[in-house]
PDB file of C-alpha atoms in Angstrom:
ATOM      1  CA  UNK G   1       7.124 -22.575   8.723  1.00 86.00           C
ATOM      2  CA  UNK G   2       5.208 -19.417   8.898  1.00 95.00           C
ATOM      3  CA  UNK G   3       8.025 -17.561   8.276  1.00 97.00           C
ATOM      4  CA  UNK G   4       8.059 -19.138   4.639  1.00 98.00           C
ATOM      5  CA  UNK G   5       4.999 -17.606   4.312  1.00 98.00           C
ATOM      6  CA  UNK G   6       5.802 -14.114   4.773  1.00 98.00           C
ATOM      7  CA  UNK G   7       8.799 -14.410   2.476  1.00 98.00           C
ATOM      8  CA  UNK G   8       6.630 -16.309  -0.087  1.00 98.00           C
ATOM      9  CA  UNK G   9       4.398 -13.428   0.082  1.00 98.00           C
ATOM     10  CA  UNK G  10       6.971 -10.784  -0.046  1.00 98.00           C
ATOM     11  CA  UNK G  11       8.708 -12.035  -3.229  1.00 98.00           C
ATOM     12  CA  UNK G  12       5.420 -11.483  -4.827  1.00 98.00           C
ATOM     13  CA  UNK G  13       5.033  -8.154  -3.100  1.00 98.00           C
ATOM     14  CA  UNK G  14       8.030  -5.948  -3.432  1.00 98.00           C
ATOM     15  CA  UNK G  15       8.326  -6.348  -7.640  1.00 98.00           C
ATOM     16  CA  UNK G  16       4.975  -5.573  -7.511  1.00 98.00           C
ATOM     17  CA  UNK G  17       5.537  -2.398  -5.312  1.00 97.00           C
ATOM     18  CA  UNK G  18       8.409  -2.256  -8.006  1.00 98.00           C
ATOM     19  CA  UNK G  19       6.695  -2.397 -11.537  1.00 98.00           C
ATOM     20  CA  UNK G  20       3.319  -0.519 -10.259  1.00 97.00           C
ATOM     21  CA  UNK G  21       5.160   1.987  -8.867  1.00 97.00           C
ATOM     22  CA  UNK G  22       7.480   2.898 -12.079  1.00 97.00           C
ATOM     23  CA  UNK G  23       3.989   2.479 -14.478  1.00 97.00           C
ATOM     24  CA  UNK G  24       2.005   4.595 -12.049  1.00 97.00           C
ATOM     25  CA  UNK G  25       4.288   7.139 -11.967  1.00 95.00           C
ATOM     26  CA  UNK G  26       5.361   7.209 -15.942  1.00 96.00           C
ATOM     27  CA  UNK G  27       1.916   8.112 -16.885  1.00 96.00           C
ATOM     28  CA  UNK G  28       1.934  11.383 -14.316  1.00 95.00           C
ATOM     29  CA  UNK G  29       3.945  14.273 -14.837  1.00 93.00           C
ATOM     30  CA  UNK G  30       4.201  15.455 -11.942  1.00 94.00           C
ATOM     31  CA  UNK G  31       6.208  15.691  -8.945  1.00 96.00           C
ATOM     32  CA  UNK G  32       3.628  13.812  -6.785  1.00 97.00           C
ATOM     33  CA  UNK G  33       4.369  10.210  -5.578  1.00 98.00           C
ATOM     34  CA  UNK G  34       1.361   8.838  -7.526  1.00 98.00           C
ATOM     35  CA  UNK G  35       2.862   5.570  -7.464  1.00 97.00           C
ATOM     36  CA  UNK G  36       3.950   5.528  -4.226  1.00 98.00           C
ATOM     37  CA  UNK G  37       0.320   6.965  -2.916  1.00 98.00           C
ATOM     38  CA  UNK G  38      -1.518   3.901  -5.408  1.00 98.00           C
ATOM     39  CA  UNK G  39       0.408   1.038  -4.091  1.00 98.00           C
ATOM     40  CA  UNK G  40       0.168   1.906  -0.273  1.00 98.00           C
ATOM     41  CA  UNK G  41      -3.582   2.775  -1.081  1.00 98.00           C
ATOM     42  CA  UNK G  42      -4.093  -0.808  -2.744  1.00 98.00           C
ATOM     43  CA  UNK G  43      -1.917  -2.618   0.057  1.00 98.00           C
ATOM     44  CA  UNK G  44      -4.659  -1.000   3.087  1.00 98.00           C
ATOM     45  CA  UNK G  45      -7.359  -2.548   0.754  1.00 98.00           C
ATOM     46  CA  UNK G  46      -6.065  -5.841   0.441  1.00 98.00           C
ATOM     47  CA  UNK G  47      -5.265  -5.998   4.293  1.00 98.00           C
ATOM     48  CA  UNK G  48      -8.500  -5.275   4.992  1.00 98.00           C
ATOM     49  CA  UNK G  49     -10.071  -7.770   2.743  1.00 98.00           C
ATOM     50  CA  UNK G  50      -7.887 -10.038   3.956  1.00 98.00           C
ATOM     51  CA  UNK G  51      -8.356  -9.451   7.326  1.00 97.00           C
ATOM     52  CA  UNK G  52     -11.651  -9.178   7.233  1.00 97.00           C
ATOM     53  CA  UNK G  53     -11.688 -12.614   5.257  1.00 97.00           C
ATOM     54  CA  UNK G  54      -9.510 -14.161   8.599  1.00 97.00           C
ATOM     55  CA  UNK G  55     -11.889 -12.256  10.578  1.00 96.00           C
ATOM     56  CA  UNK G  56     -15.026 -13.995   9.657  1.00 96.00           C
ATOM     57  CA  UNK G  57     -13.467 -17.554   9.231  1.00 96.00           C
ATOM     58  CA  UNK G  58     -13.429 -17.430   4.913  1.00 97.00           C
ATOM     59  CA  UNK G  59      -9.420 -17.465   5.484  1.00 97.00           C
ATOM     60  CA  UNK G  60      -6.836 -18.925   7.600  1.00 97.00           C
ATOM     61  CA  UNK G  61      -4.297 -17.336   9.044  1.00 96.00           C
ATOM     62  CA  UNK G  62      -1.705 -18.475   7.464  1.00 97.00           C
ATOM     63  CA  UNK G  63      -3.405 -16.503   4.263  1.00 98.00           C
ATOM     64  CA  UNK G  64      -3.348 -13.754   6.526  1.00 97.00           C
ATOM     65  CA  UNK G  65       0.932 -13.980   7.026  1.00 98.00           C
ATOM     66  CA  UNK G  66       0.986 -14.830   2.968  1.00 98.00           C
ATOM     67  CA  UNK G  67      -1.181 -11.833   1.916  1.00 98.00           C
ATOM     68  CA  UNK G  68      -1.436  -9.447   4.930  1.00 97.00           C
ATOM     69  CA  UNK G  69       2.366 -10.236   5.992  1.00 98.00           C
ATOM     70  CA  UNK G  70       4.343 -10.434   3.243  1.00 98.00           C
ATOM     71  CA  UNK G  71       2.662  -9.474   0.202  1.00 98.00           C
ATOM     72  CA  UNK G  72       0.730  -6.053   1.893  1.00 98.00           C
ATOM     73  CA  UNK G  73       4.158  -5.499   3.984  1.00 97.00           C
ATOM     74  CA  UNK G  74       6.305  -5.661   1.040  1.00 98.00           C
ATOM     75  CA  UNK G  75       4.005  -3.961  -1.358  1.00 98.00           C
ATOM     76  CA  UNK G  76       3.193  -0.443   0.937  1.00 98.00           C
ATOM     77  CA  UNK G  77       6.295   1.512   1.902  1.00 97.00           C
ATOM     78  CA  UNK G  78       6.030   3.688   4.710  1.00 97.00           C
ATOM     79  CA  UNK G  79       9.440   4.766   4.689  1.00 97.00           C
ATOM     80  CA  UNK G  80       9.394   6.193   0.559  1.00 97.00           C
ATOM     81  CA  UNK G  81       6.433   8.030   1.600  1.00 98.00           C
ATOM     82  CA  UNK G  82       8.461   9.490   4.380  1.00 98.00           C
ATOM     83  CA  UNK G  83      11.117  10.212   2.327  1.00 98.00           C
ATOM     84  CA  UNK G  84       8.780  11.484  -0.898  1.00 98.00           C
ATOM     85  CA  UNK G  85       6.995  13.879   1.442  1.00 98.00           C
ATOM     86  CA  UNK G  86      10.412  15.735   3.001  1.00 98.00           C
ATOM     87  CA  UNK G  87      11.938  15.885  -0.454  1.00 98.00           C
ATOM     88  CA  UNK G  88       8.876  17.766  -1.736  1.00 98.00           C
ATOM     89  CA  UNK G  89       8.585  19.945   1.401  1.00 98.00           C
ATOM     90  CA  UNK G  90      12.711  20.378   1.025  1.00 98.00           C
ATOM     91  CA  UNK G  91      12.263  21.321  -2.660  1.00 98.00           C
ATOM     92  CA  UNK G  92       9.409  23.962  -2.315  1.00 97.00           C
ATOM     93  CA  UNK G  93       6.692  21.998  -3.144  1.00 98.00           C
ATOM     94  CA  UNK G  94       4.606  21.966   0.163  1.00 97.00           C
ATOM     95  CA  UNK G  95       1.415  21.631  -1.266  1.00 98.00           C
ATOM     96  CA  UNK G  96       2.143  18.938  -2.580  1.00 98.00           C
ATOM     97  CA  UNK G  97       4.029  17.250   0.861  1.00 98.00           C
ATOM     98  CA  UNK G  98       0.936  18.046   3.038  1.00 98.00           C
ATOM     99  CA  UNK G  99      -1.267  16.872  -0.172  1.00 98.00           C
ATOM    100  CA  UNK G 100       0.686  13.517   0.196  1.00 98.00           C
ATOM    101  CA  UNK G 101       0.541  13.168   3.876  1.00 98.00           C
ATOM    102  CA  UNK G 102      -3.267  14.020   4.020  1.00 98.00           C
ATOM    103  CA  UNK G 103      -4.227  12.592   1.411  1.00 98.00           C
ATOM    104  CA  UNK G 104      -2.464   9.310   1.966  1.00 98.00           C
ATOM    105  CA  UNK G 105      -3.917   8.386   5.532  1.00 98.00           C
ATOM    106  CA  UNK G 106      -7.068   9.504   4.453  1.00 98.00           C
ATOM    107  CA  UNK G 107      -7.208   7.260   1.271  1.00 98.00           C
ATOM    108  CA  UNK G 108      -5.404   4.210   3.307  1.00 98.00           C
ATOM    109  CA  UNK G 109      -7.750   4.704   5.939  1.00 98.00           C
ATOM    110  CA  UNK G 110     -10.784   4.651   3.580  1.00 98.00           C
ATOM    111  CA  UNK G 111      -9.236   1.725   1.332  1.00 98.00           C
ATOM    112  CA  UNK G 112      -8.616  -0.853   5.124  1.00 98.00           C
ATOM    113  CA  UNK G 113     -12.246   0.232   5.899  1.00 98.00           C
ATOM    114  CA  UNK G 114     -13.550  -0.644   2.417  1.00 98.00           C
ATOM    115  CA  UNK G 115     -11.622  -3.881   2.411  1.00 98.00           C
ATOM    116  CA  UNK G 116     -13.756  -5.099   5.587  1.00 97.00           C
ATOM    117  CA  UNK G 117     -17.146  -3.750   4.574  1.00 97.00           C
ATOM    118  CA  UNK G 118     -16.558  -6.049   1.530  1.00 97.00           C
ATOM    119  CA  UNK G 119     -15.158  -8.751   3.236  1.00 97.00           C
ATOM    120  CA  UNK G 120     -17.946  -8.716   5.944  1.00 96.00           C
ATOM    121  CA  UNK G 121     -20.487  -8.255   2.699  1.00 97.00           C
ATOM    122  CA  UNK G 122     -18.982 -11.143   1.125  1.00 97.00           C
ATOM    123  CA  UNK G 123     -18.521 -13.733   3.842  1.00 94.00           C
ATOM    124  CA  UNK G 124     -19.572 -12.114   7.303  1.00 81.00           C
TER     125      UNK G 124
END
């Protein structure tokens, strides 16, 4: 049954992705992924709430296949980053491709780490 979980969590996830995306990226003008770079930002924080929450025994794990799984896996896309970050280098816009690529494992890294120092504040 925990595969139920990780679709339930995924149905929630991937319109999400959808609608923040589109939003995030209508208020920019400009050609960088802002709504691609928000979402994948906010799924590493969630994960590491989550996981941190699993971690210290707040959360089960089958919150951790709901959220972490299904929501997080359907809400961050590694592959339109991928894809964002060659069609800027391919169009001439290479500041903004290594801007992306920098600047979204740096921000993902900080938003997982932040997610665990609150979930260990909260419940560790």
């Amino acid at each position: 049954m925990n595969w139920i979980l990780v679709i339930a969590g995924a149905v929630v996830g991937a319109p999400l992705r959808y609608l923040t995306d589109r939003r995030i990226q209508a208020g920019h003008d400009t050609v960088f992924p802002w709504g691609t770079f928000t979402v994948n930002v906010a799924g590493c924080f969630i994960l590491g709430l989550v996981t941190g929450a699993v971690t210290a025994g707040a959360a089960s794990s089958q919150v951790q296949l709901l959220v972490g799984t299904g929501l997080c896996g359907a809400l961050t896309t590694y592959s339109t980053f991928s894809y964002e970050t060659l069609r800027l280098a391919e169009s001439g816009a290479r500041f903004y491709a290594v801007a992306n690529v920098v600047g979204s494992v740096a921000a993902g890294l900080g938003a997982v780490f932040t997610g665990t120092a609150f979930a260990q504040a909260l419940w560790a």
